[in-house]
Coordinates of C-alpha atoms in Angstrom, one line a residue:
M1106 CA 0.0 0.0 0.0
A1107 CA 1.3 3.4 -0.9
M1108 CA 2.3 5.8 1.9
L1109 CA 0.5 9.1 2.5
A1110 CA 2.5 12.1 1.5
A1111 CA 5.1 12.7 4.2
A1112 CA 4.5 16.3 4.5
A1113 CA 0.8 15.7 5.3
F1114 CA 1.7 13.3 8.2
N1115 CA 4.4 15.2 10.0
T1116 CA 3.4 14.5 13.6
A1117 CA 5.9 17.1 14.8
S1118 CA 3.8 19.8 13.1
A1119 CA 1.6 22.0 15.2
A1120 CA -0.9 22.4 12.4
P1121 CA -4.4 20.8 13.1
W1122 CA -5.6 17.9 11.0
D1123 CA -9.0 19.5 10.3
D1124 CA -9.6 20.3 6.6
E1125 CA -6.1 19.3 5.7
S1126 CA -5.5 18.0 2.2
V1127 CA -3.4 14.8 1.7
V1128 CA -2.6 12.7 -1.3
F1129 CA -2.8 8.9 -1.4
D1130 CA -2.2 6.8 -4.5
G1131 CA -2.8 9.8 -6.7
L1132 CA -6.2 10.8 -5.0
H1133 CA -6.7 13.9 -3.0
Y1134 CA -8.5 13.9 0.3
T1135 CA -9.7 16.4 2.8
I1136 CA -9.1 15.1 6.4
D1137 CA -11.5 15.6 9.3
S1138 CA -9.4 14.6 12.4
V1139 CA -12.3 15.2 14.8
N1140 CA -14.4 12.4 13.3
N1141 CA -11.4 10.4 11.9
T1142 CA -12.9 10.6 8.4
A1143 CA -11.7 11.6 4.9
T1144 CA -13.5 13.0 1.8
C1145 CA -12.1 11.9 -1.5
T1146 CA -12.1 15.2 -3.4
Y1147 CA -10.3 14.8 -6.7
A1148 CA -7.6 13.0 -8.6
I1149 CA -4.1 13.6 -10.1
L1150 CA -4.0 17.4 -10.2
P1151 CA -5.7 20.2 -8.2
R1152 CA -8.9 21.3 -10.0
I1153 CA -9.1 24.5 -11.9
R1154 CA -12.2 26.4 -10.8
T1155 CA -12.7 29.5 -12.8
G1156 CA -15.7 31.0 -14.5
V1157 CA -19.3 31.0 -13.4
C1158 CA -22.0 28.4 -12.8
K1159 CA -23.7 27.5 -16.0
R1160 CA -26.8 25.4 -16.9
A1161 CA -26.2 21.7 -17.1
P1162 CA -25.5 20.4 -20.6
Y1163 CA -28.3 17.9 -20.8
T1164 CA -30.9 18.5 -18.1
H1165 CA -33.5 21.2 -17.7
D1166 CA -34.1 23.9 -15.1
Y1167 CA -31.2 23.1 -12.9
Y1168 CA -27.9 24.9 -12.1
Y1169 CA -24.8 23.3 -10.8
S1170 CA -23.6 24.5 -7.4
E1171 CA -20.1 25.2 -8.7
P1172 CA -18.4 25.7 -12.0
Y1173 CA -18.5 22.8 -14.4
Y1174 CA -16.4 21.9 -17.5
E1175 CA -17.9 19.6 -20.2
K1176 CA -14.5 18.7 -21.4
S1177 CA -11.8 17.9 -18.9
E1178 CA -9.1 20.5 -18.6
N1179 CA -7.6 19.1 -15.4
Y1180 CA -7.6 15.3 -15.4
E1181 CA -5.8 12.5 -17.1
H1182 CA -7.9 9.5 -18.0
L1183 CA -8.2 7.5 -14.8
G1184 CA -9.6 4.2 -16.2
A1185 CA -10.4 1.8 -13.4
L1186 CA -10.9 3.8 -10.2
V1187 CA -10.7 2.3 -6.8
V1188 CA -11.7 4.5 -3.8
P1189 CA -10.2 2.8 -0.7
D1190 CA -11.9 2.0 2.5
S1191 CA -9.5 4.3 4.4
V1192 CA -6.3 6.3 4.3
D1193 CA -4.1 5.6 7.3
K1194 CA -6.5 5.8 10.3
F1195 CA -9.1 7.9 8.5
E1196 CA -12.2 6.2 7.0
V1197 CA -13.1 7.4 3.6
D1198 CA -16.8 8.2 4.1
K1199 CA -17.6 10.6 1.2
I1200 CA -16.8 11.3 -2.5
G1201 CA -16.9 15.0 -2.9
F1202 CA -18.5 17.6 -5.2
Y1203 CA -17.8 16.8 -8.9
A1204 CA -14.8 14.9 -7.6
F1205 CA -14.3 12.8 -10.8
H1206 CA -16.4 14.7 -13.4
N1207 CA -15.5 13.8 -17.0
S1208 CA -12.3 12.1 -15.9
G1209 CA -12.2 9.1 -18.2
I1210 CA -13.3 6.5 -15.7
T1211 CA -14.2 3.1 -17.1
S1212 CA -15.2 1.4 -13.8
V1213 CA -15.4 2.4 -10.2
T1214 CA -15.1 0.5 -6.9
I1215 CA -16.5 2.4 -4.0
G1216 CA -14.9 1.7 -0.6
K1217 CA -16.9 0.0 2.1
N1218 CA -17.0 3.0 4.4
V1219 CA -18.3 5.5 1.8
K1220 CA -21.7 6.7 2.9
T1221 CA -22.3 9.7 0.5
L1222 CA -21.7 10.5 -3.1
D1223 CA -21.9 14.2 -3.4
E1224 CA -23.4 16.2 -6.2
G1225 CA -21.9 15.5 -9.6
A1226 CA -19.4 13.0 -8.2
F1227 CA -19.1 11.0 -11.4
I1228 CA -20.9 13.2 -13.8
C1229 CA -20.3 12.9 -17.6
N1230 CA -18.0 9.9 -17.5
D1231 CA -19.2 8.5 -20.7
Q1232 CA -16.9 5.5 -20.5
L1233 CA -18.1 4.4 -17.1
A1234 CA -19.6 1.0 -17.6
S1235 CA -19.6 -0.7 -14.2
I1236 CA -20.0 0.3 -10.6
K1237 CA -19.1 -1.8 -7.5
W1238 CA -21.1 -0.4 -4.7
G1239 CA -19.8 0.0 -1.1
A1240 CA -21.7 -1.6 1.7
A1241 CA -22.2 1.6 3.7
L1242 CA -23.5 3.8 0.9
T1243 CA -26.8 5.4 1.8
N1244 CA -27.0 8.8 -0.1
I1245 CA -26.5 9.5 -3.8
N1246 CA -26.8 13.3 -4.3
P1247 CA -28.0 15.2 -7.4
M1248 CA -26.4 14.5 -10.8
A1249 CA -24.0 12.0 -9.3
F1250 CA -24.0 9.8 -12.5
Y1251 CA -25.5 12.2 -14.9
G1252 CA -24.5 11.5 -18.5
C1253 CA -22.7 8.3 -17.8
K1254 CA -23.6 6.9 -21.2
A1255 CA -21.9 3.5 -21.0
L1256 CA -24.0 2.3 -18.1
T1257 CA -26.5 -0.3 -19.3
K1258 CA -27.8 -1.9 -16.1
V1259 CA -27.8 -0.6 -12.6
S1260 CA -29.0 -2.2 -9.3
L1261 CA -28.8 -0.2 -6.2
P1262 CA -27.8 -2.0 -3.0
D1263 CA -30.4 -2.2 -0.2
A1264 CA -28.4 0.2 1.9
V1265 CA -29.1 3.2 -0.4
K1266 CA -32.0 5.2 1.0
K1267 CA -31.8 8.4 -1.0
A1268 CA -31.0 9.0 -4.7
E1269 CA -31.6 12.6 -5.5
F1270 CA -32.4 14.8 -8.5
A1271 CA -31.3 13.5 -11.9
C1272 CA -28.7 11.3 -10.4
F1273 CA -29.0 8.8 -13.3
G1274 CA -30.3 11.3 -15.9
G1275 CA -28.9 11.4 -19.4
C1276 CA -27.6 7.8 -19.2
D1277 CA -28.5 7.1 -22.8
N1278 CA -27.8 3.4 -22.9
L1279 CA -29.3 2.5 -19.5
T1280 CA -31.9 -0.2 -20.2
E1281 CA -32.7 -1.7 -16.8
F1282 CA -32.7 -0.2 -13.3
S1283 CA -33.5 -1.7 -9.9
T1284 CA -34.1 0.4 -6.9
G1285 CA -33.2 -2.2 -4.3
N1286 CA -35.1 -2.6 -1.1
G1287 CA -33.9 0.5 0.8
L1288 CA -34.6 3.4 -1.6
E1289 CA -37.4 5.5 -0.1
S1290 CA -38.4 7.6 -3.2
V1291 CA -37.8 7.9 -7.0
S1292 CA -36.7 11.5 -7.2
S1293 CA -37.4 14.3 -9.6
G1294 CA -35.7 13.7 -13.0
M1295 CA -34.0 10.6 -11.7
F1296 CA -34.1 9.0 -15.1
E1297 CA -34.7 12.0 -17.3
L1298 CA -33.6 11.6 -20.9
C1299 CA -32.8 7.9 -20.4
G1300 CA -34.2 7.2 -23.8
N1301 CA -33.5 3.4 -23.8
L1302 CA -34.6 2.6 -20.3
S1303 CA -37.1 -0.2 -20.8
T1304 CA -37.3 -2.0 -17.5
L1305 CA -37.7 -0.5 -14.0
N1306 CA -37.8 -2.7 -10.9
I1307 CA -39.3 -0.9 -7.9
G1308 CA -38.5 -2.4 -4.5
N1309 CA -40.7 -2.8 -1.5
S1310 CA -39.3 0.3 0.3
V1311 CA -40.3 3.0 -2.3
R1312 CA -43.1 5.2 -0.9
D1313 CA -43.0 8.0 -3.4
I1314 CA -42.4 8.5 -7.1
D1315 CA -41.9 12.0 -8.5
P1316 CA -44.0 12.4 -11.7
S1317 CA -41.0 14.1 -13.4
A1318 CA -38.7 11.1 -12.8
F1319 CA -39.4 9.6 -16.3
W1320 CA -39.2 12.7 -18.5
G1321 CA -37.9 11.5 -21.9
C1322 CA -38.1 7.8 -21.0
E1323 CA -39.7 6.9 -24.4
A1324 CA -38.8 3.1 -24.2
L1325 CA -40.1 2.5 -20.6
H1326 CA -42.8 -0.1 -21.0
D1327 CA -42.0 -2.6 -18.2
I1328 CA -42.4 -1.5 -14.6
N1329 CA -42.2 -4.3 -12.1
I1330 CA -43.3 -3.5 -8.5
A1331 CA -42.4 -5.7 -5.6
P1332 CA -45.4 -7.8 -4.5
S1333 CA -45.1 -6.4 -0.9
N1334 CA -45.2 -2.8 -2.2
K1335 CA -48.9 -1.8 -2.0
H1336 CA -48.3 1.9 -2.7
F1337 CA -48.2 1.5 -6.5
T1338 CA -49.7 -0.5 -9.3
F1339 CA -48.8 -0.8 -12.9
T1340 CA -51.3 -2.2 -15.4
D1341 CA -52.1 -1.5 -19.1
G1342 CA -49.3 1.0 -19.2
L1343 CA -50.6 3.1 -16.3
L1344 CA -48.4 3.7 -13.2
I1345 CA -50.7 4.6 -10.4
N1346 CA -49.9 5.9 -6.9
N1347 CA -52.5 4.1 -4.8
D1348 CA -52.0 6.4 -1.8
S1349 CA -52.7 9.6 -3.6
K1350 CA -55.0 8.1 -6.2
S1351 CA -53.0 9.7 -8.9
L1352 CA -51.7 8.8 -12.4
I1353 CA -47.9 9.2 -12.4
F1354 CA -46.9 7.9 -15.8
F1355 CA -48.4 6.3 -19.0
T1356 CA -46.1 4.4 -21.3
T1357 CA -45.6 4.9 -25.0
G1358 CA -46.6 2.2 -27.5
K1359 CA -50.3 2.4 -26.8
D1360 CA -52.8 4.5 -28.7
T1361 CA -55.6 4.3 -26.1
C1362 CA -55.5 5.4 -22.5
S1363 CA -58.4 4.9 -20.2
I1364 CA -57.7 6.3 -16.7
P1365 CA -59.4 4.1 -14.2
D1366 CA -62.4 5.3 -12.2
G1367 CA -61.4 6.5 -8.8
I1368 CA -58.3 8.2 -9.9
E1369 CA -58.4 11.8 -8.6
K1370 CA -55.2 13.3 -10.0
V1371 CA -53.2 13.4 -13.2
E1372 CA -49.8 14.4 -12.1
N1373 CA -47.2 16.7 -13.8
G1374 CA -46.3 15.4 -17.2
A1375 CA -48.0 12.0 -16.8
L1376 CA -49.1 12.0 -20.4
C1377 CA -46.8 14.5 -21.8
F1378 CA -44.8 14.1 -25.1
N1379 CA -46.5 10.8 -25.9
D1380 CA -46.7 10.6 -29.7
D1381 CA -48.5 7.2 -29.7
I1382 CA -51.7 8.1 -27.8
R1383 CA -54.7 8.8 -30.0
S1384 CA -57.6 8.6 -27.5
L1385 CA -57.8 9.5 -23.8
T1386 CA -60.7 8.8 -21.4
I1387 CA -60.8 10.8 -18.2
P1388 CA -63.3 9.6 -15.5
A1389 CA -65.4 12.0 -13.5
S1390 CA -63.3 11.3 -10.4
V1391 CA -60.3 13.3 -11.7
T1392 CA -60.4 16.8 -10.2
Y1393 CA -56.7 17.7 -10.4
F1394 CA -54.4 18.2 -13.4
G1395 CA -50.7 18.9 -12.9
Y1396 CA -48.3 21.0 -15.0
N1397 CA -48.2 19.8 -18.6
S1398 CA -50.0 16.7 -17.6
V1399 CA -51.7 16.1 -21.1
A1400 CA -49.5 18.4 -23.1
E1401 CA -47.5 18.1 -26.4
N1402 CA -49.3 15.1 -27.7
D1403 CA -49.3 15.6 -31.5
N1404 CA -51.5 12.6 -32.4
L1405 CA -54.1 12.9 -29.6
T1406 CA -57.4 13.4 -31.5
A1407 CA -60.0 12.6 -28.9
I1408 CA -60.4 13.2 -25.2
H1409 CA -63.5 11.7 -23.6
C1410 CA -64.2 13.5 -20.3
K1411 CA -66.9 11.9 -18.2
A1412 CA -67.4 14.7 -15.7
A1413 CA -70.6 16.7 -16.2
T1414 CA -69.0 19.7 -14.4
P1415 CA -65.6 20.7 -15.7
A1416 CA -62.7 20.3 -13.2
K1417 CA -61.1 23.6 -12.2
I1418 CA -57.7 24.1 -13.9
E1419 CA -55.4 27.1 -13.6
E1420 CA -54.3 28.6 -16.9
K1421 CA -50.6 28.7 -16.0
V1422 CA -50.2 25.0 -15.6
N1423 CA -50.4 24.4 -19.4
V1424 CA -52.4 21.1 -19.0
F1425 CA -53.3 20.8 -22.7
H1426 CA -50.6 22.8 -24.3
N1427 CA -50.4 22.1 -28.1
V1428 CA -53.3 19.7 -27.9
T1429 CA -56.5 21.9 -28.0
D1430 CA -56.1 22.8 -31.7
H1431 CA -56.2 19.3 -33.1
C1432 CA -58.0 17.3 -30.5
T1433 CA -61.8 17.0 -30.0
L1434 CA -63.2 17.1 -26.5
Y1435 CA -66.2 14.9 -25.9
V1436 CA -68.3 15.6 -22.9
P1437 CA -71.5 14.3 -21.3
A1438 CA -74.9 15.3 -22.8
G1439 CA -75.9 18.8 -21.7
A1440 CA -72.4 19.8 -20.6
V1441 CA -71.0 21.4 -23.8
E1442 CA -71.8 25.0 -22.7
S1443 CA -70.3 24.5 -19.3
Y1444 CA -67.0 23.3 -20.9
R1445 CA -67.0 26.2 -23.4
A1446 CA -67.2 28.6 -20.5
A1447 CA -64.7 27.0 -18.2
P1448 CA -61.1 28.2 -18.0
V1449 CA -58.6 26.0 -20.0
W1450 CA -61.4 23.7 -21.3
K1451 CA -62.8 26.5 -23.4
D1452 CA -59.5 26.5 -25.4
F1453 CA -60.5 23.3 -27.3
K1454 CA -61.6 24.3 -30.8
E1455 CA -64.1 21.4 -30.9
I1456 CA -66.2 20.4 -27.9
K1457 CA -68.9 17.8 -28.7
E1458 CA -71.4 15.7 -26.8
E1459 CA -70.8 11.9 -26.6
V1460 CA -73.3 10.6 -29.2
A1461 CA -73.5 6.9 -28.2
S1462 CA -73.9 5.6 -24.7
G1463 CA -73.3 1.9 -25.2
I1464 CA -73.1 -1.1 -27.6
T1465 CA -76.9 -0.9 -28.1
D1466 CA -76.7 2.6 -29.4
I1467 CA -73.8 1.7 -31.7
A1468 CA -75.9 -1.0 -33.4
V1469 CA -79.0 1.1 -33.6
S1470 CA -77.3 4.1 -35.1
G1471 CA -75.3 2.0 -37.6
I1472 CA -72.0 3.1 -36.1
G1473 CA -69.5 0.2 -36.0
T1474 CA -70.8 -1.5 -39.1
N1475 CA -68.5 -3.2 -41.6
T1476 CA -68.1 0.1 -43.5
D1477 CA -67.0 2.0 -40.4
R1478 CA -63.2 2.1 -39.8
N1479 CA -63.3 3.4 -36.3
V1480 CA -62.8 1.3 -33.2
Y1481 CA -65.3 1.8 -30.3
A1482 CA -65.4 1.0 -26.6
P1483 CA -68.5 -0.6 -25.2
D1484 CA -69.8 2.8 -24.0
G1485 CA -69.6 4.2 -27.6
R1486 CA -66.4 6.1 -27.3
I1487 CA -64.1 6.2 -30.4
V1488 CA -60.8 4.7 -29.2
R1489 CA -59.1 4.6 -32.6
Q1490 CA -60.0 6.4 -35.8
N1491 CA -59.6 5.0 -39.3
A1492 CA -58.1 1.8 -37.9
T1493 CA -56.6 -1.0 -39.9
S1494 CA -56.2 -3.4 -37.0
L1495 CA -56.7 -3.7 -33.2
E1496 CA -53.0 -4.2 -32.6
G1497 CA -51.7 -2.2 -29.6
L1498 CA -55.0 -1.7 -27.9
G1499 CA -55.2 -2.4 -24.2
K1500 CA -57.1 -5.3 -22.7
G1501 CA -60.8 -5.0 -23.1
I1502 CA -63.9 -5.3 -25.3
Y1503 CA -64.1 -3.3 -28.6
I1504 CA -66.5 -2.9 -31.5
Y1505 CA -64.9 -2.9 -34.9
Q1506 CA -66.7 -3.1 -38.3
G1507 CA -69.9 -4.3 -36.6
Q1508 CA -68.3 -7.0 -34.5
K1509 CA -67.3 -7.4 -30.9
H1510 CA -63.6 -8.1 -30.3
I1511 CA -62.0 -9.1 -27.0
V1512 CA -58.3 -8.1 -26.5
K1513 CA -56.6 -10.1 -23.9

């Protein structure tokens, strides 16, 4: 084992140990002699910190707490990084702010005494392909692994309780993530812009999922929830928070979304930027719509709202931004004028009454005959227009070309 720099451990010196920097095997540490701990702060050369804070290169609405360089001006390529358990008598319990940002790391082994990864600890190491977690790690702070594009599969150890804002955001090639059985919440932007994330395994300890966690997760179709976790359900592409009775997320790949009866909230961005969805049914139980909750859906052509009285929506939350011009709002009989007078709802160019009320009405009116290319739900709602097949529809009963079809 390499020795600590002699100058740092001169016991004849009267200087205190607190906040003293030492070098061990090429890594710099800040020593806390009161607690006998060390923070791993950076590698090889002292960091150059000039300039001003600037917006993160990939994420949105977030500023780094200290200057950041996209291209490394101060590191050699480190390759396989091993953060030790201790340096001399001092346990290494933390990896510091932006300690190894963009430093050419290909793998990292985190020492068994490290409890915290500080903000940006390994940010933008696009060759970092593997992580060996330390047994004591409990906190992963914001942006810790942001932009680590070589990561493909991550499983948090059960010791990790907190993983904060966008800590795994921008990991382009991440396909599967497991929260472990210690993580308490899925944080804001935790997986933002992880465009290839297809499988998420949620452990039994997760009690909260921030609606913005999945912004830009276009491939996320498979969410597995531990059987003992009763706080969430995932079915037919809908991730539901059972405690708050809210819709958190709806996957892509489905053209029909029917929010279950009893759901009271559609959270921020739950249905945002979903190019696949064509038809949305909102039950009368929904009384709250979050920011951009049904916004930016270019192909959404029909919203079937079951509430006779329009839910109150604030203009500033942009619930239906870039939807109202091309989407028809269908409302219960006698409710058209109420919706045309209601804030936000009135922005829909077309507001119509639901014509049919069930399969009987469809047959009587001639809708759903073999010359009709629309697909209908049993209550008469159009769930797909000008259809060529039933492929991609959720489980249920449908009327198509005059015949009843059951999708299992």
